Coordinates of C-alpha atoms in Angstrom, one line a residue:
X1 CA 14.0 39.3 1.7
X2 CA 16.9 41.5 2.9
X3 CA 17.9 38.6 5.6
X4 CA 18.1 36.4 2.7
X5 CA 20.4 38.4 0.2
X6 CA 22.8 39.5 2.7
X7 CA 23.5 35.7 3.8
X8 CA 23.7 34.8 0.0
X9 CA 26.3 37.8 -0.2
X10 CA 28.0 36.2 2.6
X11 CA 28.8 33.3 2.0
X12 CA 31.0 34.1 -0.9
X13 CA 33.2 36.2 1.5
X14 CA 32.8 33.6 4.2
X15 CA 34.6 31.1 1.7
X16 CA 37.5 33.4 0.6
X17 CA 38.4 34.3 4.1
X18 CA 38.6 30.6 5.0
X19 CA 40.5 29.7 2.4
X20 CA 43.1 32.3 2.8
X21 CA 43.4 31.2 6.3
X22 CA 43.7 27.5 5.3
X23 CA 47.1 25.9 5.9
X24 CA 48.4 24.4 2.4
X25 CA 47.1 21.0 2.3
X26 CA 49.0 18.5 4.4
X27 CA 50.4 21.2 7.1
X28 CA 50.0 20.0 10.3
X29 CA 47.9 22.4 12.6
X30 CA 48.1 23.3 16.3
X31 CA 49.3 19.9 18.8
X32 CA 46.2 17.8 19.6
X33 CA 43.8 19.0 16.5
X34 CA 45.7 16.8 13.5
X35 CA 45.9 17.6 10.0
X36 CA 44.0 20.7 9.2
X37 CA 41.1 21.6 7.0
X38 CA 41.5 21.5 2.6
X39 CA 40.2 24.7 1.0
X40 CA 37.1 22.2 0.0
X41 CA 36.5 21.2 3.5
X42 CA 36.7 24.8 4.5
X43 CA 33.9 25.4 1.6
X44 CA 31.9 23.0 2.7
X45 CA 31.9 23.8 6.2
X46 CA 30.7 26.9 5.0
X47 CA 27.8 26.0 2.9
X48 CA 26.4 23.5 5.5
X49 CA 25.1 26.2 7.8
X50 CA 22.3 26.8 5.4
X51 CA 21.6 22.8 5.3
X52 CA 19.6 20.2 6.6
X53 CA 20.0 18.5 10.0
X54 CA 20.4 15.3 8.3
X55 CA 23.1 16.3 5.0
X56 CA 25.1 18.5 8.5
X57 CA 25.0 14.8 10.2
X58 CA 26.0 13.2 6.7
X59 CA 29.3 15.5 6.6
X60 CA 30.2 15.2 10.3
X61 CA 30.5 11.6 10.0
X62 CA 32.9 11.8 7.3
X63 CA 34.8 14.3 9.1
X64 CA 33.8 17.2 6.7
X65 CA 35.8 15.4 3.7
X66 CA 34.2 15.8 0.5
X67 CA 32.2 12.5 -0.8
X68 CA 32.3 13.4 -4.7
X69 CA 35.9 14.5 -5.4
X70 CA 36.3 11.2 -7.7
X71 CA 35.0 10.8 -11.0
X72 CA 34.4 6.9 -10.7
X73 CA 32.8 7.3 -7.7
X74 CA 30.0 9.8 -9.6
X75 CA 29.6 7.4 -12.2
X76 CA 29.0 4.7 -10.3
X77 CA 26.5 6.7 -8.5
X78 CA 24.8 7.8 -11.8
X79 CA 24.6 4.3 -12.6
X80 CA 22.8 2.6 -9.5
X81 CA 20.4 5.5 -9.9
X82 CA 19.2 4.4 -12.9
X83 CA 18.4 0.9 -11.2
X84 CA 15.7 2.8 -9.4
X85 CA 13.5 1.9 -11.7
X86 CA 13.4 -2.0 -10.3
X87 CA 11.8 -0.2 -7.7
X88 CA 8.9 1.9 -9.2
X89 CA 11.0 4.9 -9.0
X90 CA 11.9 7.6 -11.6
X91 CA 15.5 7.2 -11.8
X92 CA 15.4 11.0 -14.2
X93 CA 14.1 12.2 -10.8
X94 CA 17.9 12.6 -9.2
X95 CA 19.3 13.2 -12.7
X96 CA 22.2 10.9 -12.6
X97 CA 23.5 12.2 -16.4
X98 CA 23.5 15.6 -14.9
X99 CA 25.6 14.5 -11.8
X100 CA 27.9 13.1 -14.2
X101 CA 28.0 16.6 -16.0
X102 CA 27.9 18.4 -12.8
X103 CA 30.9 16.6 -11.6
X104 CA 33.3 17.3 -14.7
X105 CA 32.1 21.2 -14.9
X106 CA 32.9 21.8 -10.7
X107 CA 36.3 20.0 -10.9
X108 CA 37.3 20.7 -15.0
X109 CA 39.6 23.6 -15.7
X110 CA 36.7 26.0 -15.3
X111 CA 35.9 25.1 -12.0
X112 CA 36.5 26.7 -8.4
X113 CA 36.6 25.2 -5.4
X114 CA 33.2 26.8 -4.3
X115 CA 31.4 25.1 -7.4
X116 CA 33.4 21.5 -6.0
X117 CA 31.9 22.7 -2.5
X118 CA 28.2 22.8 -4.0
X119 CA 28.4 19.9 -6.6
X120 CA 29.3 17.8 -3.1
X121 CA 26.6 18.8 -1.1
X122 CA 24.4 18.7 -4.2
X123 CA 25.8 15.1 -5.1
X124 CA 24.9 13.8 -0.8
X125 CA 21.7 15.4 -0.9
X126 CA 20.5 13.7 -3.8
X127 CA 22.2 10.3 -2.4
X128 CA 20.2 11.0 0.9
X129 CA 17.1 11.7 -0.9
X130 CA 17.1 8.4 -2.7
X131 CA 17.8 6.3 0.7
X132 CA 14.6 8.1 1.8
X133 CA 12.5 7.7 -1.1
X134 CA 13.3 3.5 -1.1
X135 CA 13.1 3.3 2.8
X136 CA 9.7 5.4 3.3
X137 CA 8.4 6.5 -0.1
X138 CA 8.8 9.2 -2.4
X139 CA 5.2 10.8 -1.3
X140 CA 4.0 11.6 2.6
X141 CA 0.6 9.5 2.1
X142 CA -1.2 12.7 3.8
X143 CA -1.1 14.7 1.2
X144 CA -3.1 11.8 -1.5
X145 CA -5.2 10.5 1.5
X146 CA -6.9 12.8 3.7
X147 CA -7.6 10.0 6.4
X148 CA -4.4 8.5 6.6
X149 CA -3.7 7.5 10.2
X150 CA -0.9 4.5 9.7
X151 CA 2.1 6.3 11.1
X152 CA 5.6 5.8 9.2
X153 CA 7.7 4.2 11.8
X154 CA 10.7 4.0 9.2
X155 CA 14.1 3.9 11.3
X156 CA 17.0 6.6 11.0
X157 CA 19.1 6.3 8.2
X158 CA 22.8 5.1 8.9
X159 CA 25.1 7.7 7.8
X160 CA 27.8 6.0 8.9
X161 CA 27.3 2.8 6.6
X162 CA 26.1 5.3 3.8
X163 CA 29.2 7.4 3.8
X164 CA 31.7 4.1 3.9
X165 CA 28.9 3.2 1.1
X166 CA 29.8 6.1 -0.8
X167 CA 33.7 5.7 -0.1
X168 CA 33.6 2.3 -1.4
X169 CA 31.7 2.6 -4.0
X170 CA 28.9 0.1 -2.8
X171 CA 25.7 2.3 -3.7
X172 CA 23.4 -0.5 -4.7
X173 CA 24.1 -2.6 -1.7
X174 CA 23.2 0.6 0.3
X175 CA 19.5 0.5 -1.9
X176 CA 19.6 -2.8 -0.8
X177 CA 19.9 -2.3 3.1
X178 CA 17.1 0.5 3.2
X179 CA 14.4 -0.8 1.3
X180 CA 11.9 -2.5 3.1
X181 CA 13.3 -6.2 4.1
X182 CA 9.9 -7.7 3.8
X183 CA 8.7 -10.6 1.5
X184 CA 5.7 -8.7 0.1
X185 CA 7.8 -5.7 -1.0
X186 CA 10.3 -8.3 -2.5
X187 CA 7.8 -10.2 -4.9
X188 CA 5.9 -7.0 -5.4
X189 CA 9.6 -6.1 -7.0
X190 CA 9.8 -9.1 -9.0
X191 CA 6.6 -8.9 -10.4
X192 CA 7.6 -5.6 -11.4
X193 CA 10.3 -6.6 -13.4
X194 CA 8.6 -9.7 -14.7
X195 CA 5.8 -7.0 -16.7
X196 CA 8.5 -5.0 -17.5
X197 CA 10.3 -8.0 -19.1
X198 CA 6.3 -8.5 -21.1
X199 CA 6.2 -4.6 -22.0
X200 CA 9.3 -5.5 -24.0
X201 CA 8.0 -8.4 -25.6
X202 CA 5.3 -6.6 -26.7
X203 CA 2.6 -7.0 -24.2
X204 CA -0.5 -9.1 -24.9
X205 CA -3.4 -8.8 -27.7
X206 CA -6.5 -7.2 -26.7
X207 CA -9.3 -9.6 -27.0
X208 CA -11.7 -9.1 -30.4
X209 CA -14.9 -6.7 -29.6
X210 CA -18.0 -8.9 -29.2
X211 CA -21.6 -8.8 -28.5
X212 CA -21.8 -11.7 -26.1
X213 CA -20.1 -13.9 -23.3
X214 CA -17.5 -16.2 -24.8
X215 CA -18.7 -19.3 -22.5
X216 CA -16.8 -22.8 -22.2
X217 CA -17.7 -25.8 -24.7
X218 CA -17.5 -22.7 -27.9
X219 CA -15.9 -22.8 -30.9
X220 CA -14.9 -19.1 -31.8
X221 CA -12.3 -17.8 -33.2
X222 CA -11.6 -15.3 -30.3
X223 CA -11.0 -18.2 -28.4
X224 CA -7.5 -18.6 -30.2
X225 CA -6.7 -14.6 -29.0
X226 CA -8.2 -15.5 -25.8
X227 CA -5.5 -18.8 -24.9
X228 CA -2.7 -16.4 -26.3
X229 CA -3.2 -13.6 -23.8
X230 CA -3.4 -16.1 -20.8
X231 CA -0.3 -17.6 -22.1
X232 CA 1.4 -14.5 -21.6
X233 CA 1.3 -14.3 -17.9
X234 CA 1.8 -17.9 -17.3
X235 CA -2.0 -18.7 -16.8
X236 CA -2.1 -21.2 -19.3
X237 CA 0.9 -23.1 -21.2
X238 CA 1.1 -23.7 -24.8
X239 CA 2.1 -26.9 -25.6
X240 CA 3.1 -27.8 -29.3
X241 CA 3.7 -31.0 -30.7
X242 CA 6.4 -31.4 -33.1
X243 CA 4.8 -34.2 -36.0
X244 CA 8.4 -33.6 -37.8
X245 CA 10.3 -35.5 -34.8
X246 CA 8.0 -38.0 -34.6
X247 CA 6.2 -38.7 -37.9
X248 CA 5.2 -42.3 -36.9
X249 CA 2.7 -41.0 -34.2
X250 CA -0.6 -39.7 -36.3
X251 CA -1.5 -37.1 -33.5
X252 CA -4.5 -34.9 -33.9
X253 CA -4.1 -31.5 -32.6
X254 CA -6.5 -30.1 -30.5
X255 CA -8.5 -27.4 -32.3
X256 CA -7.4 -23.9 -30.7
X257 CA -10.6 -22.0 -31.8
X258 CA -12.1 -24.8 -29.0
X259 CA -12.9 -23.1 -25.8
X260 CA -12.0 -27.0 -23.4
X261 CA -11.7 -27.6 -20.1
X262 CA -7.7 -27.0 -20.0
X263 CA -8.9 -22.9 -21.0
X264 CA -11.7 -22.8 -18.9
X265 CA -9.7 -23.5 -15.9
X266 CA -7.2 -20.9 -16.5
X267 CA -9.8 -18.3 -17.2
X268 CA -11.2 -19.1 -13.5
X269 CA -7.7 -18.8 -12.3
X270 CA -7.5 -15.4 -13.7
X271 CA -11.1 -14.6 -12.6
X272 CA -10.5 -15.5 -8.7
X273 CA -6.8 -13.9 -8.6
X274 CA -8.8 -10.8 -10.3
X275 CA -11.8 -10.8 -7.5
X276 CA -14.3 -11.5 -9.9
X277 CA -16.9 -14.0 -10.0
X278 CA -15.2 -17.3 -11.0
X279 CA -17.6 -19.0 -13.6
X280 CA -15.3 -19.5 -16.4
X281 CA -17.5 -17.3 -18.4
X282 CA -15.4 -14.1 -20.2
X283 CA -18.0 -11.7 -19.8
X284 CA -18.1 -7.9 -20.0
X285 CA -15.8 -7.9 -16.8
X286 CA -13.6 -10.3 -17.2
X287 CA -13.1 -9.0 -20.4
X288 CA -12.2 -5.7 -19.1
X289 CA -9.5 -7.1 -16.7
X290 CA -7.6 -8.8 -19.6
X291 CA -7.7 -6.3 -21.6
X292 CA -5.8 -3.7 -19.7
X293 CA -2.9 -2.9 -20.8
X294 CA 0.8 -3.9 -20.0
X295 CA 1.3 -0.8 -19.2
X296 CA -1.1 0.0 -16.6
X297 CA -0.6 -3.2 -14.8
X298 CA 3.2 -1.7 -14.7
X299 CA 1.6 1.7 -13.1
X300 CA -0.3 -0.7 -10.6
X301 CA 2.9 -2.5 -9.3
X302 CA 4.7 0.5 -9.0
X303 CA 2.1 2.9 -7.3
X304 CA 1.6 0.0 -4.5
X305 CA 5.4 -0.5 -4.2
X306 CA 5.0 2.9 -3.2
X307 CA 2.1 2.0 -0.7
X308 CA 4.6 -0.5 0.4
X309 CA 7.2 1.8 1.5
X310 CA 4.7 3.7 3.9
X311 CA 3.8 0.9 5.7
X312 CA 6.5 -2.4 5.9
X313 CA 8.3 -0.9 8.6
X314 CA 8.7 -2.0 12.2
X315 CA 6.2 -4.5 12.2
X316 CA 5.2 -6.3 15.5
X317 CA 5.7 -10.3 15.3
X318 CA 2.0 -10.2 15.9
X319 CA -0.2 -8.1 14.6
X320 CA -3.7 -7.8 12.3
X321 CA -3.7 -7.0 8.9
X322 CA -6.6 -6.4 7.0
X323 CA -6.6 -5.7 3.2
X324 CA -8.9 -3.7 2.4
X325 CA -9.4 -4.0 -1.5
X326 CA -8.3 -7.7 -1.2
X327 CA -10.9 -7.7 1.3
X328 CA -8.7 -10.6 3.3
X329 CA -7.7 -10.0 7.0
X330 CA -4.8 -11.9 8.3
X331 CA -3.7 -12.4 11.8
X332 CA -0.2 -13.0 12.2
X333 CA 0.1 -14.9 15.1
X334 CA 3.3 -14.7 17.8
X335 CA 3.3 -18.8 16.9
X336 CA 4.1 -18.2 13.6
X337 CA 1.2 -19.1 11.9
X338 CA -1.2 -17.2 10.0
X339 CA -5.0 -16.8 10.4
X340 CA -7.0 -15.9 7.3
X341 CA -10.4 -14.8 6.9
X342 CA -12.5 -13.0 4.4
X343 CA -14.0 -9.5 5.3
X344 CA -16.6 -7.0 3.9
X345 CA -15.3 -3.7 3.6
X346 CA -16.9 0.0 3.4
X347 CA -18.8 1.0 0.0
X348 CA -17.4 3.2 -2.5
X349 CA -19.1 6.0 -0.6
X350 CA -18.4 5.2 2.7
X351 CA -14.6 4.4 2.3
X352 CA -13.0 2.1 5.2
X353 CA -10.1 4.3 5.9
X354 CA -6.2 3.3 6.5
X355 CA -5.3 3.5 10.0
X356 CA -3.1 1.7 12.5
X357 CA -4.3 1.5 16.2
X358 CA -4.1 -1.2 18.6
X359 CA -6.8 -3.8 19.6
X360 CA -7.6 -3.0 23.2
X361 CA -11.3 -5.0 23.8
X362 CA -14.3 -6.4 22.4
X363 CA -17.7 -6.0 23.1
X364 CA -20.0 -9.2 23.2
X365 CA -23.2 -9.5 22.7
X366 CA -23.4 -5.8 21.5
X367 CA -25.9 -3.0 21.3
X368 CA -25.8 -0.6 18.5
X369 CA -26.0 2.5 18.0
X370 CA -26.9 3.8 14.5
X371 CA -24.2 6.2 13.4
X372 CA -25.7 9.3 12.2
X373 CA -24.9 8.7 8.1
X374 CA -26.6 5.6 8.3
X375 CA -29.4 6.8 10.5
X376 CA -29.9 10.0 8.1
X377 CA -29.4 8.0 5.1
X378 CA -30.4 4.4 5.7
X379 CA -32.7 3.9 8.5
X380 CA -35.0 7.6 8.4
X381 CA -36.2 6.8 4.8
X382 CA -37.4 3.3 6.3
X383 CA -39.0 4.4 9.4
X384 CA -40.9 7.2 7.5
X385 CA -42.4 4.7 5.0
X386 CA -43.1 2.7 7.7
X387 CA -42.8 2.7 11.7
X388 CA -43.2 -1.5 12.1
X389 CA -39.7 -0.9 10.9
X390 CA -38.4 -0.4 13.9
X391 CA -39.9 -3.1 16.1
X392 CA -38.8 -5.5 13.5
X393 CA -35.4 -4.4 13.7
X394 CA -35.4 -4.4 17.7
X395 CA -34.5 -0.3 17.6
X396 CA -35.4 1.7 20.5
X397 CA -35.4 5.5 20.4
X398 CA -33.6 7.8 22.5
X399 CA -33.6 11.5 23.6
X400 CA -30.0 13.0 23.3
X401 CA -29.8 12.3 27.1
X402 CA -30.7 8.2 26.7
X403 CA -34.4 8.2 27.8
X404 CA -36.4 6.1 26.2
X405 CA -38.8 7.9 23.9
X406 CA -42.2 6.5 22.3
X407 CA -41.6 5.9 18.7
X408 CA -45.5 7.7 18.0
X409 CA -44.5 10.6 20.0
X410 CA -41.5 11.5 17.5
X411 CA -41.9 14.0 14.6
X412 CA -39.9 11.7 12.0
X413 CA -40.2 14.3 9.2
X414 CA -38.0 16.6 11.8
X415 CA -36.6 13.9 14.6
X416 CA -34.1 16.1 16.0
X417 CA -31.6 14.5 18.0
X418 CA -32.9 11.8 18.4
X419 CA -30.9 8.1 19.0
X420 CA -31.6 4.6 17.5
X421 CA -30.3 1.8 19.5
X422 CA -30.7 -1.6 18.0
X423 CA -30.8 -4.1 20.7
X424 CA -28.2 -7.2 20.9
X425 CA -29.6 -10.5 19.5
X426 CA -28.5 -12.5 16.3
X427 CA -30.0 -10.2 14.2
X428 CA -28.2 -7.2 15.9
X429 CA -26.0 -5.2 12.9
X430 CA -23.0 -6.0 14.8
X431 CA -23.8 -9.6 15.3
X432 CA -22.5 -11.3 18.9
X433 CA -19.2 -9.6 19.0
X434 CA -17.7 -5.9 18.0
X435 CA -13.6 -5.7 18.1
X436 CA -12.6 -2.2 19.4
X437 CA -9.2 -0.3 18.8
X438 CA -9.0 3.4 19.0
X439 CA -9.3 5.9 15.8
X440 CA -10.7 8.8 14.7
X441 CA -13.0 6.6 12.1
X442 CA -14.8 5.0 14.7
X443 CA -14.7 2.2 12.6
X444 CA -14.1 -1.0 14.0
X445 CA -13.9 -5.6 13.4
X446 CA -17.1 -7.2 13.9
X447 CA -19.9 -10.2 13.6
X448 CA -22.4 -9.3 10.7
X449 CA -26.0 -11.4 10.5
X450 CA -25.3 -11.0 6.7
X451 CA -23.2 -14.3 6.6
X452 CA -24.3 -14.8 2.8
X453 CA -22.1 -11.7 1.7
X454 CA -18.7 -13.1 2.3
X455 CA -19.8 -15.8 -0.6
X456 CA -19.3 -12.7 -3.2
X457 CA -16.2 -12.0 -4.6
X458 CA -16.1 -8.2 -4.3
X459 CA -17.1 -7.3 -0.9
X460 CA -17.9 -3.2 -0.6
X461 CA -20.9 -3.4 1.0
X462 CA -20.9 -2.1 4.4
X463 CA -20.3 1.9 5.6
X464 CA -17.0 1.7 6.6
X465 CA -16.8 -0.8 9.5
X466 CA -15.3 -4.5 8.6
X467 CA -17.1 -7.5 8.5
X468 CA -15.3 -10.7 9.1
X469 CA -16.1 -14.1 8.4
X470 CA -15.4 -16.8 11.2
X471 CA -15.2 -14.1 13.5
X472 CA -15.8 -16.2 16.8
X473 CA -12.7 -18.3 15.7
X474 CA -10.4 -15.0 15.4
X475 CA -11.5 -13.4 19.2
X476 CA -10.6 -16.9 20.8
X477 CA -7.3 -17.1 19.0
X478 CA -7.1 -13.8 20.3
X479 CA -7.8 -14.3 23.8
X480 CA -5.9 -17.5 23.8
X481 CA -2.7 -15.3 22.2
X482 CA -2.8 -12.4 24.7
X483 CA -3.2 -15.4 27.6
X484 CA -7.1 -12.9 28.5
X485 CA -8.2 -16.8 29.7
X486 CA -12.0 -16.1 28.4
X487 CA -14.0 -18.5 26.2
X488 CA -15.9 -16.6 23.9
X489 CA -18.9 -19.1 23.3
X490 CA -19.7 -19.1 26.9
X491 CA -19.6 -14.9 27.0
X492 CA -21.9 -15.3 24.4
X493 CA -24.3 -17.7 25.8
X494 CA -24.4 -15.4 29.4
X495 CA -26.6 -13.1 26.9
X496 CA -25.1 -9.8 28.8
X497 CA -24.0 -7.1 26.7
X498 CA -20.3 -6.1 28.4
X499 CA -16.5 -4.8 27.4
X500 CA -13.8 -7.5 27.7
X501 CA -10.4 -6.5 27.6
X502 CA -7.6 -8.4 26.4
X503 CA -4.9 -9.0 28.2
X504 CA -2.2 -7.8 26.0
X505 CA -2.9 -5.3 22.8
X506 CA -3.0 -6.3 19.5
X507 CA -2.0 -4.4 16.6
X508 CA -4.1 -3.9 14.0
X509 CA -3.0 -2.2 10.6
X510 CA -5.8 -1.1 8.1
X511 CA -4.2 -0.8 4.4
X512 CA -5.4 0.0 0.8
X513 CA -3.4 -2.7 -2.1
X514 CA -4.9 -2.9 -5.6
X515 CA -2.4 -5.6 -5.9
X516 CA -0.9 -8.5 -3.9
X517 CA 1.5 -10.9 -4.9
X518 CA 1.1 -14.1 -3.4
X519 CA 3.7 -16.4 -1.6
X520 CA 3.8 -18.5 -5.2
X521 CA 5.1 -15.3 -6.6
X522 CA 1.7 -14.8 -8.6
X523 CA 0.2 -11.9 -9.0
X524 CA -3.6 -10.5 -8.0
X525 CA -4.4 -7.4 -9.3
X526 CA -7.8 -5.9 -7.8
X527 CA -10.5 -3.7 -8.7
X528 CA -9.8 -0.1 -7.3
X529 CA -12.7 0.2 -5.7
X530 CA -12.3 3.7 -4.0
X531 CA -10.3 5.2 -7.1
X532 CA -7.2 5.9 -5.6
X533 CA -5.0 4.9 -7.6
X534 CA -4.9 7.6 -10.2
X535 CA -3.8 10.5 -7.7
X536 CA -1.5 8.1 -6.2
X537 CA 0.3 7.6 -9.8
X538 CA -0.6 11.1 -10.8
X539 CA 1.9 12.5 -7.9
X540 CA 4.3 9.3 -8.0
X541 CA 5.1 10.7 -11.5
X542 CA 5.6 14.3 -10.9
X543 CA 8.7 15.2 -11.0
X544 CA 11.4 16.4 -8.5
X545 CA 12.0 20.1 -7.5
X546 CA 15.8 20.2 -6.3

């Protein structure tokens, strides 16, 4: 505490000495060091000690000159903060109105050169702070996601460009050269302002409480509130006819309270961008998805803008994806093209977590062995009710050392620590092929006997490994890619349980989106299925401690 009030003490002293020492402005100094130091250079020399590494590396680019001296350069400033908000950002969070006040008390007739000396640091810190928040994100992901592994790989910022930014006034084009240059952050940014644009407009009607399914072929008047609110997104066009232009033509309109094939298509539209079961029937969960709000489809956009910003930096060429609440994996190929397959994905209660790792092998033909959740919670319960369970399953127990035990011999009511090992087969959890890659989760890609699964729309129903669909198809483009010259089918057919390495690693990125805007623009917003979203938003929206 001392320490701290004797430098605070000091530095008042440390500026008046310098600027008594200061040459008037525009004396030249000793040969060989050019023009010398302004008192405001001296004062924020001064003041920097007690900075950051990066706002000291900001000033020493520029020479120790002052960034915030003019008045349109603050204003201009003030005013590209406020088109933060494009990007899901609080633009009150850097108080650009208070810059502007800030600026005119430090250089008005009141002010010092001191106050100029803090305003400017002040004025760069906030700058810097805003370059950070597009480029990386506002929040470090730890701190709303206990299991994050996906390192931020964002790159350095460029003080050079930002302080020529700064000179020239240019602050929106320096937004525009750290936020993340990928296409999904860009549409994710358009869709953004689009909702925005609807908020205005006054949103959409909620649909009419009801008893019952509204189901195609009705006649109902909530069928005329249900073609308006798909009109608003673009789902479905309304289409008048104009009898006054063309009163020779005896048109009949088509009755709106109809619930037709034209409505019915848009309402499966909706239902498959919204992962729900596409039947054109607005039951109690469709219903629920068009009735939220404006609003909180605004909130959506903006909180996985954020999500955005953790992760769309330094991609590979190549790399896995997979979505986890889109429950899609993509494989982005080093040809270019994109492989797509749908995945199952860990119950509510047995999250899949976001990681990033590389793929390193696979294991065909695989053994598994039950994980102790699933054996404690899952597979116990069954054995105790009945023992046949386990030769039906092909499970063999094992002591903690991996000798074979006899199933009769085992105290199930008190196992110890004991092992289950399902043997490989097609019945095997993991099917005929497990993809490995290194994490803390030990979750991992695999084969799954349950091929009737990946028919549903939601997909939550494993404990935290991911199944995927067409799965023999993704390890041969993937042995084929790395050049591992193996043919999966015949490692299969050899019926030997063993490791293959690729040849080259894989990336793989695991990553939690409640919304995904699609090449077309469109947008699918998902169900939140592990109820993240409402910390995520609950901290985007906190405020700023400067």
């Amino acid at each position: 505490m001392h320490a701290r009030a004797d430098r605070t003490l000091l530095i008042p002293l440390l500026l008046a000495l310098l600027m008594l020492a200061a040459p008037v402005s525009g004396q030249q100094g000793q040969e060989g060091q050019g023009e010398a130091a302004s008192p405001l250079e001296a004062a924020i020399t001064a003041l920097l000690a007690e900075e950051s590494d990066e706002l000291q590396a900001f000033y020493a680019v520029r020479g120790q000159r002052p960034a915030w001296t003019d008045s349109r350069t603050v204003t201009a400033f003030a005013a590209a903060l406020h088109t933060l908000d494009g990007d899901g950002l609080i633009p009150e969070d850097y108080r650009p109105d208070a810059l502007v006040a800030g600026h005119r008390q430090a250089h008005g007739k009141e002010g010092n050169v001191e106050q100029q000396a803090r305003f400017d640091l002040h004025a760069s810190r906030v700058l810097l702070t805003a370059l950070r928040h597009l480029q990386r994100g506002k929040l470090d992901p730890h701190d709303i996601d206990p299991d994050w592994e996906v390192p931020i790989a964002a790159p350095p910022l460029d003080l050079a460009a930002h302080s020529r930014a700064v000179d020239a006034q240019r602050f929106e084009q320096a937004f525009a050269e750290v936020r993340p240059g990928y296409a999904p952050y860009e549409r994710l940014r358009t869709g953004l302002a689009r909702y925005r644009n609807l908020e205005r407009l006054g949103g959409w009607p909620g649909l009419p409480a009801r008893d019952r399914a509204l189901r195609p072929g009705e006649i109902d008047d909530d069928v005329v509130v249900l073609r308006e609110r798909l009109s608003v997104i673009g789902e479905l066009e309304l289409v008048a006819v104009d009898g006054v232009n063309v009163p020779e033509l005896e048109l009949e309109a088509p009755d709106p309270r109809h619930y037709d094939e034209r409505l019915e298509a848009a309402v499966r539209r909706f239902q498959r961008r919204h992962l729900l079961e596409a039947d054109g029937i607005v039951g109690a969960r469709t219903r629920a998805a068009l009735d939220v709000p404006v609003d909180e489809r605004i909130d959506q956009l903006r909180l996985n803008l954020e999500r955005a910003r953790w992760l769309l930096h330094g991609l590979p060429d190549s790399f896995v994806l997979v979505d986890i609440a889109g429950y899609q994996l993509s494989y982005f190929r080093p040809d270019g093209e994109i492989w797509r397959s749908r995945i199952v994905v860990g119950r509510p209660y047995r999250r899949t977590p976001s990681l990033r790792s590389e793929i390193t092998h696979l294991t065909v033909n695989p053994t598994w062995t039950i994980p102790p959740t699933i054996l404690r919670e899952d597979v116990l319960p069954a054995v105790r009710q009945d023992l046949g369970y386990l030769w039906r399953e092909r499970i063999q127990v094992l002591g903690p050392s991996g000798t074979p035990l006899d199933p009769w011999e085992v105290d199930w009511e008190r196992p110890g620590n004991v092992m289950l090992r399902q043997a490989p087969g097609p019945q095997n959890a993991l099917g005929q092929v497990a993809i490995r890659f290194p994490n803390d989760h030990m979750v991992y890609l695999h084969d799954t006997p349950a091929q009737g699964l990946f028919a549903r729309e939601q997909r939550a129903f494993s404990s935290g490994c991911i199944r995927v669909q067409g799965v023999l198809e993704f390890v041969q483009l993937l042995f084929d890619d790395t050049g591992s010259d193996r043919d999966i089918q015949a490692l299969i057919d050899s019926g030997q349980t063993r490791n293959v390495r690729l040849a080259e690693r894989v990336p793989v990125i695991l990553h939690y989106w409640t919304v995904h805007a699609a090449e077309d623009g469109e947008l699918a917003f998902r169900p939140d299925i592990y109820q993240r979203d409402e910390a995520l938003l609950h901290a985007l929206d906190r405020p700023l401690a400067w």
